[in-house]
Structure formats: C-alpha cells, structure tokens
DNA sequence: CTAAAGTTTCAAAAATAATTGAAAGTTTAT
DNA sequence: ATAAACTTTCAATTATTTTTGAAACTTTAG
C-alpha cells in the first residue's frame, strides 16, 4: 500500500467509525486528517483533501475546537488561519471524556435523579421503576467518577491504569 | 411528578441519549422501557407505549437481542412472545463493551495495523503518518485490553474498579 | 477609508437513516 | 392439513441530519 492510499483509508475509516459513535462523518474525517498531518493545514487544504464545501469545513472545525481537540494556528507572514489537532493521545482521551461527561453524562444524571425521586407512588410498577432508575443513577454516577479519577492522571493514565488493573 | 410522567421522561431521555451515541432512538427507547418494566412486555405493549409500528418494533427488538441485552420470554399458556431487558447493570455494561469491541474496535485495529505498516516511504510526511497511526494502534489496543480485563470480573466490576483506582 | 483576503452563517438542497404497513413467512392448536 | 395467531421482511415513504453555496460579516494592508 502506498502512502496516499493509506492516508485515505485511515481518514475514511475514522469517518465511518465516527458515525457509529454519534460524531458526524466530516468532523471525524477532518480530525483524522489533522492527526496525521505533520504540518498545520489551512481551510483550503482541508476542503481540497476531503472534497467538502467551505461552509462544511468551517462548521466542523468550529465543532472540533469546541471539543478542545483542534487548535487554530497562525503562521508568520500568512494571513490565513491554520489548524492542528491535539496529537497527544492521552490528552485527546482526557479532553473527549471530559466533554462527554459535561455534555451528556451530567445532564443524564440530573434526569435520573429527578425521575427516581417521584413520591407517593406505591404500586408495584412504580416501586420497580424507582428502584431501577435509582440503581442506574448510582451506577452512572460511579462510572463518571471513576472516569474523572482516571483521567486526572493526565499523562500516561492508560499506562498507569494497565499497571493497576493487571496486578 | 407523577409515575407515568416520570416513566415517559425517562424513556424519552434515554432515546435522545442513544442518538448521541450512535444508537437509534427507538432502539434506545425500547430498551429503556423494558428496563423499568417490572413485567415482560409483548410486542403489542411496546408498540402502544411508544406509538411505533409493528415492523419498527420487530426490527429494533431483534437489534437489541443481537446485542444480547434483551431476551425473549414465553409465558405459560400464552401464544405471544414477551420481552425483558437485562436489568443487571454490571452484566449490561459488560455485554455492551464486549459487543462494541467486537463490532468496532477490533475492525478499527485491523485497519490501523494495515495503514501503519506501509513501507518504502521515506518522506517526512509518511514518517509522521506511520508514527502517528502506530501510536494510535497501540493506544487503542491497550485500551481494548484494559476494557477486557475490567469486564472479566463480570460481577461488580465497577465497584472493584472504584476500589483499585481510589487507593 | 477601501478593497482584498479571509471566515462565518444559514436557508435551501441533498444525502442518509428510520419508519411504516402490508405481504410473506412461521408456528401452533385442533 | 388448515386456519388462526403471531412475527418478520422489505420496498416505499417520511423524518432527520448533513452539506452546500452565496451573502453577510470581519480583519488587515495599503
């Protein structure tokens, strides 16, 4: 396999995988592209590499920057903006898990708390509902905390985790 | 909040959350509904509760069974099939992580291995590509192994993990 | 200040994914 | 063997999400 073919395959695969995880294809592709680019890329570069429109590139780059995993860079003497991806994988994983926690887990916990706290319901059905949603709340809360703790290491959290788990 | 309102809110929220995670809304809703139902539900029950068609219910129930998190049950003397969800959260998490590993992580690893193994490329660009995809491969592989190890405990893996991590 | 270079926004169009519903397929009781 | 009860399948429809492209906006150089 030749370099450009491999690069293309990587970008495509990452894009497809993104879809399965609720991230839009283009966003995942842009991220993949930036991950393997030695140099920062301009919006033009990205548009050309992925055959996408200016608007699409702009919106998805904004999205990636909101996740904190892509940065703007300015090159000396250049008017254009350039973009780079967070290439440190530990840092990347930490950022993603922090954002997902903030955007999805925390709001879900709030709802779980709410619905598991209904009162004055004494049917067997209601009892089971309360029990189950309470368990779910506690489970998700615990998992969220573990994630928090794990990623607190920042550097080499995965390696440290491997060591803890394996022994 | 009254019981039915709470139940509805829970099902809706779980459905919305599912979408964000690449699971279709109805599938997530059916799962949510079964999770909080004290009794197994028939297809009719589910269709009525979620206002969905027979075909939709059938396909998504099949999907959930393929994930191994919803089971068919037969009630004595009843012709109809009934469905229940895996309600043990440890078991649920284990099943989900095993399936995702099999369906998504393993194939991704294969591609990463492939694209990071290109040869005879000595441009700086190609070198960076190989380096980055190799790192990614090793990272994902390690994470997949950790997940495997963790869920091997089956029972109370989360609790055991909390203990390991916190101390 | 003005024009050029660049970026963002957003309504409309296109692409993708989910859903329906009816026909085909199964299973079971008699 | 047959008919009733029930489930599955899938082409067509509907809903949702993504993408485009051109206008509006912003910034910078001269």
GROMACS .gro file of N, CA and C in nm, chain A:
model
  501
    1UNK      N    1   0.085  -0.121   0.000
    1UNK     CA    2   0.000   0.000   0.000
    1UNK      C    3   0.088   0.125   0.000
    2UNK      N    4   0.042   0.221  -0.074
    2UNK     CA    5   0.122   0.342  -0.093
    2UNK      C    6   0.073   0.449   0.005
    3UNK      N    7   0.157   0.544   0.034
    3UNK     CA    8   0.127   0.643   0.138
    3UNK      C    9  -0.008   0.710   0.125
    4UNK      N   10  -0.035   0.764   0.006
    4UNK     CA   11  -0.161   0.837  -0.010
    4UNK      C   12  -0.283   0.748   0.003
    5UNK      N   13  -0.267   0.626  -0.042
    5UNK     CA   14  -0.375   0.529  -0.029
    5UNK      C   15  -0.402   0.500   0.120
    6UNK      N   16  -0.292   0.481   0.192
    6UNK     CA   17  -0.304   0.451   0.335
    6UNK      C   18  -0.368   0.568   0.410
    7UNK      N   19  -0.324   0.686   0.377
    7UNK     CA   20  -0.377   0.805   0.443
    7UNK      C   21  -0.527   0.815   0.418
    8UNK      N   22  -0.564   0.793   0.292
    8UNK     CA   23  -0.704   0.799   0.255
    8UNK      C   24  -0.786   0.695   0.330
    9UNK      N   25  -0.733   0.577   0.335
    9UNK     CA   26  -0.803   0.469   0.404
    9UNK      C   27  -0.823   0.503   0.552
   10UNK      N   28  -0.719   0.558   0.610
   10UNK     CA   29  -0.728   0.595   0.751
   10UNK      C   30  -0.837   0.700   0.773
   11UNK      N   31  -0.836   0.803   0.690
   11UNK     CA   32  -0.934   0.912   0.704
   11UNK      C   33  -1.077   0.859   0.685
   12UNK      N   34  -1.096   0.775   0.585
   12UNK     CA   35  -1.227   0.719   0.559
   12UNK      C   36  -1.276   0.633   0.674
   13UNK      N   37  -1.186   0.546   0.721
   13UNK     CA   38  -1.222   0.456   0.830
   13UNK      C   39  -1.259   0.533   0.955
   14UNK      N   40  -1.180   0.635   0.986
   14UNK     CA   41  -1.208   0.715   1.105
   14UNK      C   42  -1.343   0.786   1.093
   15UNK      N   43  -1.372   0.830   0.970
   15UNK     CA   44  -1.500   0.895   0.945
   15UNK      C   45  -1.617   0.800   0.968
   16UNK      N   46  -1.605   0.679   0.916
   16UNK     CA   47  -1.712   0.580   0.931
   16UNK      C   48  -1.731   0.544   1.078
   17UNK      N   49  -1.619   0.528   1.147
   17UNK     CA   50  -1.624   0.496   1.289
   17UNK      C   51  -1.691   0.608   1.367
   18UNK      N   52  -1.659   0.730   1.330
   18UNK     CA   53  -1.721   0.846   1.393
   18UNK      C   54  -1.872   0.838   1.387
   19UNK      N   55  -1.926   0.806   1.270
   19UNK     CA   56  -2.071   0.796   1.254
   19UNK      C   57  -2.132   0.700   1.356
   20UNK      N   58  -2.067   0.584   1.370
   20UNK     CA   59  -2.118   0.485   1.465
   20UNK      C   60  -2.117   0.534   1.609
   21UNK      N   61  -2.037   0.636   1.633
   21UNK     CA   62  -2.027   0.687   1.770
   21UNK      C   63  -2.096   0.821   1.787
   22UNK      N   64  -2.181   0.855   1.688
   22UNK     CA   65  -2.259   0.976   1.702
   22UNK      C   66  -2.183   1.104   1.673
   23UNK      N   67  -2.071   1.090   1.603
   23UNK     CA   68  -1.995   1.208   1.563
   23UNK      C   69  -2.010   1.219   1.411
   24UNK      N   70  -2.031   1.339   1.360
   24UNK     CA   71  -2.058   1.337   1.217
   24UNK      C   72  -1.933   1.305   1.136
   25UNK      N   73  -1.958   1.244   1.023
   25UNK     CA   74  -1.852   1.185   0.943
   25UNK      C   75  -1.743   1.287   0.909
   26UNK      N   76  -1.787   1.402   0.860
   26UNK     CA   77  -1.690   1.503   0.820
   26UNK      C   78  -1.604   1.548   0.938
   27UNK      N   79  -1.667   1.566   1.052
   27UNK     CA   80  -1.591   1.609   1.169
   27UNK      C   81  -1.482   1.507   1.202
   28UNK      N   82  -1.520   1.381   1.201
   28UNK     CA   83  -1.424   1.275   1.230
   28UNK      C   84  -1.314   1.271   1.124
   29UNK      N   85  -1.352   1.294   0.998
   29UNK     CA   86  -1.253   1.291   0.891
   29UNK      C   87  -1.153   1.406   0.903
   30UNK      N   88  -1.205   1.524   0.932
   30UNK     CA   89  -1.115   1.638   0.949
   30UNK      C   90  -1.017   1.610   1.062
   31UNK      N   91  -1.071   1.557   1.169
   31UNK     CA   92  -0.985   1.526   1.282
   31UNK      C   93  -0.877   1.425   1.246
   32UNK      N   94  -0.919   1.321   1.175
   32UNK     CA   95  -0.823   1.219   1.131
   32UNK      C   96  -0.715   1.280   1.044
   33UNK      N   97  -0.758   1.361   0.952
   33UNK     CA   98  -0.664   1.425   0.860
   33UNK      C   99  -0.562   1.510   0.936
   34UNK      N  100  -0.610   1.587   1.030
   34UNK     CA  101  -0.520   1.673   1.106
   34UNK      C  102  -0.426   1.592   1.197
   35UNK      N  103  -0.478   1.480   1.246
   35UNK     CA  104  -0.398   1.393   1.332
   35UNK      C  105  -0.272   1.342   1.263
   36UNK      N  106  -0.285   1.314   1.136
   36UNK     CA  107  -0.172   1.255   1.065
   36UNK      C  108  -0.096   1.356   0.977
   37UNK      N  109  -0.136   1.481   0.987
   37UNK     CA  110  -0.063   1.582   0.910
   37UNK      C  111   0.053   1.636   0.993
   38UNK      N  112   0.168   1.630   0.936
   38UNK     CA  113   0.286   1.680   1.006
   38UNK      C  114   0.276   1.831   1.024
   39UNK      N  115   0.220   1.897   0.925
   39UNK     CA  116   0.208   2.042   0.927
   39UNK      C  117   0.063   2.085   0.950
   40UNK      N  118   0.042   2.201   1.011
   40UNK     CA  119  -0.093   2.256   1.019
   40UNK      C  120  -0.153   2.274   0.880
   41UNK      N  121  -0.284   2.259   0.868
   41UNK     CA  122  -0.349   2.275   0.738
   41UNK      C  123  -0.442   2.396   0.738
   42UNK      N  124  -0.452   2.458   0.624
   42UNK     CA  125  -0.547   2.569   0.609
   42UNK      C  126  -0.685   2.512   0.574
   43UNK      N  127  -0.784   2.598   0.580
   43UNK     CA  128  -0.917   2.554   0.545
   43UNK      C  129  -0.919   2.506   0.399
   44UNK      N  130  -0.852   2.575   0.315
   44UNK     CA  131  -0.842   2.536   0.173
   44UNK      C  132  -0.787   2.394   0.161
   45UNK      N  133  -0.678   2.368   0.233
   45UNK     CA  134  -0.617   2.235   0.229
   45UNK      C  135  -0.719   2.128   0.265
   46UNK      N  136  -0.794   2.155   0.371
   46UNK     CA  137  -0.891   2.057   0.420
   46UNK      C  138  -1.004   2.037   0.320
   47UNK      N  139  -1.054   2.149   0.266
   47UNK     CA  140  -1.161   2.142   0.166
   47UNK      C  141  -1.119   2.056   0.048
   48UNK      N  142  -0.997   2.077   0.008
   48UNK     CA  143  -0.946   2.006  -0.109
   48UNK      C  144  -0.925   1.857  -0.078
   49UNK      N  145  -0.864   1.831   0.036
   49UNK     CA  146  -0.833   1.691   0.072
   49UNK      C  147  -0.960   1.608   0.087
   50UNK      N  148  -1.066   1.668   0.141
   50UNK     CA  149  -1.187   1.591   0.169
   50UNK      C  150  -1.300   1.617   0.071
   51UNK      N  151  -1.277   1.705  -0.025
   51UNK     CA  152  -1.382   1.743  -0.121
   51UNK      C  153  -1.506   1.790  -0.050
   52UNK      N  154  -1.492   1.887   0.035
   52UNK     CA  155  -1.609   1.941   0.103
   52UNK      C  156  -1.614   2.092   0.083
   53UNK      N  157  -1.730   2.147   0.110
   53UNK     CA  158  -1.750   2.290   0.088
   53UNK      C  159  -1.689   2.372   0.201
   54UNK      N  160  -1.675   2.501   0.172
   54UNK     CA  161  -1.618   2.592   0.270
   54UNK      C  162  -1.702   2.595   0.398
   55UNK      N  163  -1.834   2.604   0.380
   55UNK     CA  164  -1.924   2.610   0.496
   55UNK      C  165  -1.911   2.487   0.585
   56UNK      N  166  -1.908   2.375   0.521
   56UNK     CA  167  -1.897   2.249   0.594
   56UNK      C  168  -1.765   2.245   0.673
   57UNK      N  169  -1.657   2.280   0.607
   57UNK     CA  170  -1.527   2.283   0.674
   57UNK      C  171  -1.530   2.378   0.793
   58UNK      N  172  -1.583   2.495   0.771
   58UNK     CA  173  -1.587   2.596   0.877
   58UNK      C  174  -1.664   2.546   0.999
   59UNK      N  175  -1.784   2.492   0.974
   59UNK     CA  176  -1.868   2.449   1.086
   59UNK      C  177  -1.806   2.334   1.164
   60UNK      N  178  -1.748   2.240   1.093
   60UNK     CA  179  -1.692   2.124   1.163
   60UNK      C  180  -1.562   2.157   1.234
   61UNK      N  181  -1.486   2.250   1.179
   61UNK     CA  182  -1.367   2.295   1.250
   61UNK      C  183  -1.406   2.365   1.380
   62UNK      N  184  -1.509   2.445   1.372
   62UNK     CA  185  -1.560   2.509   1.495
   62UNK      C  186  -1.598   2.402   1.596
   63UNK      N  187  -1.672   2.301   1.549
   63UNK     CA  188  -1.713   2.192   1.637
   63UNK      C  189  -1.593   2.126   1.705
   64UNK      N  190  -1.491   2.099   1.628
   64UNK     CA  191  -1.372   2.033   1.683
   64UNK      C  192  -1.301   2.124   1.783
   65UNK      N  193  -1.302   2.253   1.756
   65UNK     CA  194  -1.240   2.345   1.851
   65UNK      C  195  -1.322   2.354   1.979
   66UNK      N  196  -1.455   2.345   1.966
   66UNK     CA  197  -1.540   2.343   2.085
   66UNK      C  198  -1.510   2.222   2.173
   67UNK      N  199  -1.475   2.112   2.109
   67UNK     CA  200  -1.438   1.993   2.186
   67UNK      C  201  -1.297   2.008   2.246
   68UNK      N  202  -1.228   2.110   2.201
   68UNK     CA  203  -1.093   2.134   2.254
   68UNK      C  204  -0.988   2.038   2.200
   69UNK      N  205  -1.013   1.981   2.082
   69UNK     CA  206  -0.917   1.885   2.029
   69UNK      C  207  -0.855   1.930   1.897
   70UNK      N  208  -0.891   2.048   1.853
   70UNK     CA  209  -0.827   2.109   1.735
   70UNK      C  210  -0.800   2.255   1.769
   71UNK      N  211  -0.683   2.301   1.726
   71UNK     CA  212  -0.645   2.438   1.758
   71UNK      C  213  -0.619   2.520   1.632
   72UNK      N  214  -0.646   2.650   1.643
   72UNK     CA  215  -0.607   2.744   1.538
   72UNK      C  216  -0.461   2.778   1.556
   73UNK      N  217  -0.395   2.794   1.442
   73UNK     CA  218  -0.256   2.841   1.449
   73UNK      C  219  -0.236   2.951   1.347
   74UNK      N  220  -0.147   3.042   1.377
   74UNK     CA  221  -0.117   3.146   1.281
   74UNK      C  222   0.026   3.132   1.237
   75UNK      N  223   0.046   3.130   1.107
   75UNK     CA  224   0.183   3.121   1.059
   75UNK      C  225   0.235   3.262   1.032
   76UNK      N  226   0.360   3.284   1.066
   76UNK     CA  227   0.421   3.416   1.047
   76UNK      C  228   0.411   3.457   0.901
   77UNK      N  229   0.366   3.577   0.881
   77UNK     CA  230   0.361   3.631   0.745
   77UNK      C  231   0.243   3.582   0.663
   78UNK      N  232   0.162   3.494   0.717
   78UNK     CA  233   0.047   3.442   0.644
   78UNK      C  234  -0.081   3.504   0.699
   79UNK      N  235  -0.168   3.538   0.612
   79UNK     CA  236  -0.296   3.594   0.653
   79UNK      C  237  -0.391   3.483   0.702
   80UNK      N  238  -0.385   3.372   0.631
   80UNK     CA  239  -0.474   3.259   0.658
   80UNK      C  240  -0.460   3.201   0.799
   81UNK      N  241  -0.566   3.133   0.842
   81UNK     CA  242  -0.561   3.056   0.966
   81UNK      C  243  -0.525   2.912   0.932
   82UNK      N  244  -0.449   2.851   1.021
   82UNK     CA  245  -0.416   2.710   1.003
   82UNK      C  246  -0.468   2.632   1.123
   83UNK      N  247  -0.487   2.502   1.102
   83UNK     CA  248  -0.543   2.419   1.209
   83UNK      C  249  -0.456   2.296   1.236
   84UNK      N  250  -0.443   2.262   1.364
   84UNK     CA  251  -0.375   2.139   1.404
   84UNK      C  252  -0.462   2.062   1.502
   85UNK      N  253  -0.443   1.932   1.506
   85UNK     CA  254  -0.516   1.851   1.603
   85UNK      C  255  -0.427   1.824   1.723
   86UNK      N  256  -0.492   1.803   1.836
   86UNK     CA  257  -0.423   1.752   1.954
   86UNK      C  258  -0.367   1.615   1.914
   87UNK      N  259  -0.238   1.600   1.922
   87UNK     CA  260  -0.180   1.473   1.877
   87UNK      C  261  -0.140   1.381   1.991
   88UNK      N  262  -0.137   1.435   2.110
   88UNK     CA  263  -0.107   1.353   2.228
   88UNK      C  264  -0.233   1.274   2.263
   89UNK      N  265  -0.222   1.142   2.255
   89UNK     CA  266  -0.342   1.060   2.269
   89UNK      C  267  -0.398   1.060   2.411
   90UNK      N  268  -0.312   1.068   2.511
   90UNK     CA  269  -0.361   1.077   2.649
   90UNK      C  270  -0.445   1.204   2.664
   91UNK      N  271  -0.388   1.312   2.616
   91UNK     CA  272  -0.456   1.440   2.626
   91UNK      C  273  -0.589   1.436   2.549
   92UNK      N  274  -0.584   1.376   2.433
   92UNK     CA  275  -0.704   1.364   2.349
   92UNK      C  276  -0.815   1.289   2.423
   93UNK      N  277  -0.779   1.175   2.480
   93UNK     CA  278  -0.878   1.093   2.551
   93UNK      C  279  -0.935   1.167   2.671
   94UNK      N  280  -0.849   1.237   2.740
   94UNK     CA  281  -0.894   1.313   2.857
   94UNK      C  282  -0.995   1.420   2.814
   95UNK      N  283  -0.961   1.493   2.709
   95UNK     CA  284  -1.050   1.600   2.662
   95UNK      C  285  -1.185   1.544   2.621
   96UNK      N  286  -1.181   1.435   2.545
   96UNK     CA  287  -1.306   1.378   2.497
   96UNK      C  288  -1.390   1.330   2.614
   97UNK      N  289  -1.327   1.263   2.710
   97UNK     CA  290  -1.409   1.211   2.819
   97UNK      C  291  -1.462   1.324   2.907
   98UNK      N  292  -1.384   1.429   2.921
   98UNK     CA  293  -1.434   1.542   2.999
   98UNK      C  294  -1.553   1.609   2.931
   99UNK      N  295  -1.542   1.628   2.800
   99UNK     CA  296  -1.651   1.691   2.728
   99UNK      C  297  -1.777   1.605   2.730
  100UNK      N  298  -1.759   1.476   2.707
  100UNK     CA  299  -1.878   1.389   2.706
  100UNK      C  300  -1.943   1.388   2.844
  101UNK      N  301  -1.861   1.389   2.946
  101UNK     CA  302  -1.916   1.393   3.081
  101UNK      C  303  -2.000   1.519   3.100
  102UNK      N  304  -1.944   1.629   3.060
  102UNK     CA  305  -2.012   1.758   3.079
  102UNK      C  306  -2.139   1.765   2.994
  103UNK      N  307  -2.129   1.722   2.869
  103UNK     CA  308  -2.241   1.740   2.777
  103UNK      C  309  -2.350   1.636   2.792
  104UNK      N  310  -2.311   1.513   2.826
  104UNK     CA  311  -2.410   1.407   2.822
  104UNK      C  312  -2.435   1.340   2.957
  105UNK      N  313  -2.325   1.303   3.025
  105UNK     CA  314  -2.345   1.227   3.149
  105UNK      C  315  -2.409   1.313   3.257
  106UNK      N  316  -2.356   1.431   3.278
  106UNK     CA  317  -2.411   1.518   3.383
  106UNK      C  318  -2.561   1.547   3.363
  107UNK      N  319  -2.602   1.588   3.242
  107UNK     CA  320  -2.745   1.609   3.220
  107UNK      C  321  -2.827   1.481   3.240
  108UNK      N  322  -2.772   1.368   3.198
  108UNK     CA  323  -2.845   1.242   3.216
  108UNK      C  324  -2.864   1.211   3.364
  109UNK      N  325  -2.759   1.237   3.442
  109UNK     CA  326  -2.768   1.214   3.587
  109UNK      C  327  -2.879   1.299   3.650
  110UNK      N  328  -2.888   1.420   3.602
  110UNK     CA  329  -2.990   1.511   3.656
  110UNK      C  330  -3.129   1.453   3.632
  111UNK      N  331  -3.153   1.405   3.512
  111UNK     CA  332  -3.283   1.346   3.479
  111UNK      C  333  -3.307   1.221   3.562
  112UNK      N  334  -3.203   1.138   3.576
  112UNK     CA  335  -3.218   1.014   3.653
  112UNK      C  336  -3.254   1.044   3.798
  113UNK      N  337  -3.191   1.144   3.852
  113UNK     CA  338  -3.220   1.186   3.990
  113UNK      C  339  -3.367   1.226   4.001
  114UNK      N  340  -3.405   1.308   3.904
  114UNK     CA  341  -3.541   1.360   3.901
  114UNK      C  342  -3.645   1.249   3.896
  115UNK      N  343  -3.630   1.161   3.797
  115UNK     CA  344  -3.735   1.060   3.778
  115UNK      C  345  -3.731   0.953   3.886
  116UNK      N  346  -3.617   0.937   3.949
  116UNK     CA  347  -3.611   0.834   4.054
  116UNK      C  348  -3.660   0.888   4.188
  117UNK      N  349  -3.692   1.016   4.191
  117UNK     CA  350  -3.732   1.078   4.317
  117UNK      C  351  -3.882   1.102   4.327
  118UNK      N  352  -3.959   1.044   4.239
  118UNK     CA  353  -4.104   1.064   4.248
  118UNK      C  354  -4.156   1.002   4.378
  119UNK      N  355  -4.258   1.064   4.430
  119UNK     CA  356  -4.309   1.020   4.559
  119UNK      C  357  -4.457   0.983   4.557
  120UNK      N  358  -4.496   0.918   4.665
  120UNK     CA  359  -4.637   0.884   4.681
  120UNK      C  360  -4.689   0.785   4.579
  121UNK      N  361  -4.597   0.706   4.523
  121UNK     CA  362  -4.640   0.602   4.429
  121UNK      C  363  -4.614   0.467   4.494
  122UNK      N  364  -4.717   0.396   4.518
  122UNK     CA  365  -4.692   0.270   4.586
  122UNK      C  366  -4.735   0.146   4.507
  123UNK      N  367  -4.764   0.164   4.381
  123UNK     CA  368  -4.791   0.046   4.300
  123UNK      C  369  -4.662  -0.033   4.283
  124UNK      N  370  -4.675  -0.160   4.257
  124UNK     CA  371  -4.556  -0.244   4.236
  124UNK      C  372  -4.475  -0.189   4.118
  125UNK      N  373  -4.547  -0.147   4.016
  125UNK     CA  374  -4.484  -0.089   3.896
  125UNK      C  375  -4.395   0.030   3.931
  126UNK      N  376  -4.453   0.123   4.006
  126UNK     CA  377  -4.380   0.244   4.043
  126UNK      C  378  -4.259   0.210   4.130
  127UNK      N  379  -4.277   0.116   4.217
  127UNK     CA  380  -4.167   0.074   4.305
  127UNK      C  381  -4.050   0.021   4.222
  128UNK      N  382  -4.083  -0.062   4.126
  128UNK     CA  383  -3.978  -0.118   4.041
  128UNK      C  384  -3.908  -0.009   3.960
  129UNK      N  385  -3.987   0.084   3.912
  129UNK     CA  386  -3.931   0.197   3.835
  129UNK      C  387  -3.832   0.276   3.920
  130UNK      N  388  -3.874   0.308   4.039
  130UNK     CA  389  -3.789   0.387   4.129
  130UNK      C  390  -3.660   0.310   4.161
  131UNK      N  391  -3.676   0.184   4.188
  131UNK     CA  392  -3.560   0.102   4.222
  131UNK      C  393  -3.461   0.097   4.106
  132UNK      N  394  -3.514   0.073   3.987
  132UNK     CA  395  -3.429   0.057   3.871
  132UNK      C  396  -3.359   0.188   3.831
  133UNK      N  397  -3.433   0.297   3.832
  133UNK     CA  398  -3.371   0.425   3.794
  133UNK      C  399  -3.273   0.471   3.901
  134UNK      N  400  -3.299   0.437   4.024
  134UNK     CA  401  -3.204   0.471   4.131
  134UNK      C  402  -3.072   0.397   4.111
  135UNK      N  403  -3.084   0.268   4.082
  135UNK     CA  404  -2.964   0.188   4.056
  135UNK      C  405  -2.886   0.244   3.939
  136UNK      N  406  -2.960   0.281   3.837
  136UNK     CA  407  -2.896   0.335   3.717
  136UNK      C  408  -2.824   0.466   3.750
  137UNK      N  409  -2.891   0.549   3.826
  137UNK     CA  410  -2.830   0.675   3.867
  137UNK      C  411  -2.698   0.650   3.940
  138UNK      N  412  -2.703   0.560   4.037
  138UNK     CA  413  -2.584   0.534   4.117
  138UNK      C  414  -2.471   0.475   4.032
  139UNK      N  415  -2.510   0.389   3.941
  139UNK     CA  416  -2.412   0.326   3.852
  139UNK      C  417  -2.343   0.430   3.765
  140UNK      N  418  -2.423   0.512   3.701
  140UNK     CA  419  -2.368   0.613   3.611
  140UNK      C  420  -2.281   0.712   3.689
  141UNK      N  421  -2.328   0.750   3.806
  141UNK     CA  422  -2.251   0.842   3.891
  141UNK      C  423  -2.115   0.783   3.925
  142UNK      N  424  -2.115   0.658   3.963
  142UNK     CA  425  -1.991   0.590   3.999
  142UNK      C  426  -1.897   0.582   3.879
  143UNK      N  427  -1.953   0.544   3.765
  143UNK     CA  428  -1.872   0.534   3.644
  143UNK      C  429  -1.814   0.670   3.606
  144UNK      N  430  -1.894   0.773   3.618
  144UNK     CA  431  -1.848   0.908   3.585
  144UNK      C  432  -1.733   0.949   3.678
  145UNK      N  433  -1.747   0.916   3.803
  145UNK     CA  434  -1.640   0.948   3.899
  145UNK      C  435  -1.511   0.873   3.870
  146UNK      N  436  -1.524   0.746   3.835
  146UNK     CA  437  -1.406   0.666   3.801
  146UNK      C  438  -1.335   0.728   3.682
  147UNK      N  439  -1.412   0.764   3.582
  147UNK     CA  440  -1.356   0.825   3.462
  147UNK      C  441  -1.280   0.952   3.499
  148UNK      N  442  -1.341   1.028   3.585
  148UNK     CA  443  -1.281   1.152   3.632
  148UNK      C  444  -1.148   1.126   3.699
  149UNK      N  445  -1.149   1.030   3.789
  149UNK     CA  446  -1.031   0.994   3.864
  149UNK      C  447  -0.920   0.945   3.770
  150UNK      N  448  -0.960   0.858   3.680
  150UNK     CA  449  -0.863   0.802   3.587
  150UNK      C  450  -0.794   0.910   3.506
  151UNK      N  451  -0.875   0.997   3.449
  151UNK     CA  452  -0.819   1.096   3.358
  151UNK      C  453  -0.749   1.209   3.433
  152UNK      N  454  -0.762   1.207   3.564
  152UNK     CA  455  -0.693   1.307   3.644
  152UNK      C  456  -0.541   1.292   3.633
  153UNK      N  457  -0.498   1.168   3.610
  153UNK     CA  458  -0.354   1.146   3.593
  153UNK      C  459  -0.298   1.226   3.476
  154UNK      N  460  -0.387   1.255   3.380
  154UNK     CA  461  -0.349   1.327   3.258
  154UNK      C  462  -0.245   1.251   3.177
  155UNK      N  463  -0.120   1.255   3.224
  155UNK     CA  464  -0.015   1.189   3.148
  155UNK      C  465  -0.013   1.040   3.177
  156UNK      N  466  -0.016   0.965   3.070
  156UNK     CA  467   0.001   0.820   3.084
  156UNK      C  468  -0.105   0.752   3.167
  157UNK      N  469  -0.224   0.811   3.169
  157UNK     CA  470  -0.329   0.750   3.251
  157UNK      C  471  -0.355   0.606   3.209
  158UNK      N  472  -0.345   0.583   3.079
  158UNK     CA  473  -0.375   0.448   3.032
  158UNK      C  474  -0.270   0.348   3.082
  159UNK      N  475  -0.144   0.387   3.071
  159UNK     CA  476  -0.036   0.302   3.120
  159UNK      C  477  -0.052   0.276   3.269
  160UNK      N  478  -0.078   0.384   3.342
  160UNK     CA  479  -0.096   0.366   3.487
  160UNK      C  480  -0.213   0.274   3.518
  161UNK      N  481  -0.317   0.289   3.438
  161UNK     CA  482  -0.434   0.204   3.458
  161UNK      C  483  -0.401   0.057   3.431
  162UNK      N  484  -0.329   0.036   3.323
  162UNK     CA  485  -0.288  -0.101   3.290
  162UNK      C  486  -0.217  -0.163   3.409
  163UNK      N  487  -0.124  -0.090   3.466
  163UNK     CA  488  -0.046  -0.141   3.578
  163UNK      C  489  -0.137  -0.175   3.696
  164UNK      N  490  -0.228  -0.083   3.730
  164UNK     CA  491  -0.319  -0.107   3.843
  164UNK      C  492  -0.408  -0.229   3.820
  165UNK      N  493  -0.461  -0.236   3.699
  165UNK     CA  494  -0.557  -0.342   3.670
  165UNK      C  495  -0.491  -0.480   3.666
  166UNK      N  496  -0.373  -0.483   3.605
  166UNK     CA  497  -0.312  -0.613   3.578
  166UNK      C  498  -0.259  -0.679   3.706
  167UNK      N  499  -0.220  -0.599   3.800
  167UNK     CA  500  -0.159  -0.663   3.919
  167UNK      C  501  -0.262  -0.699   4.027
   0.00000   0.00000   0.00000
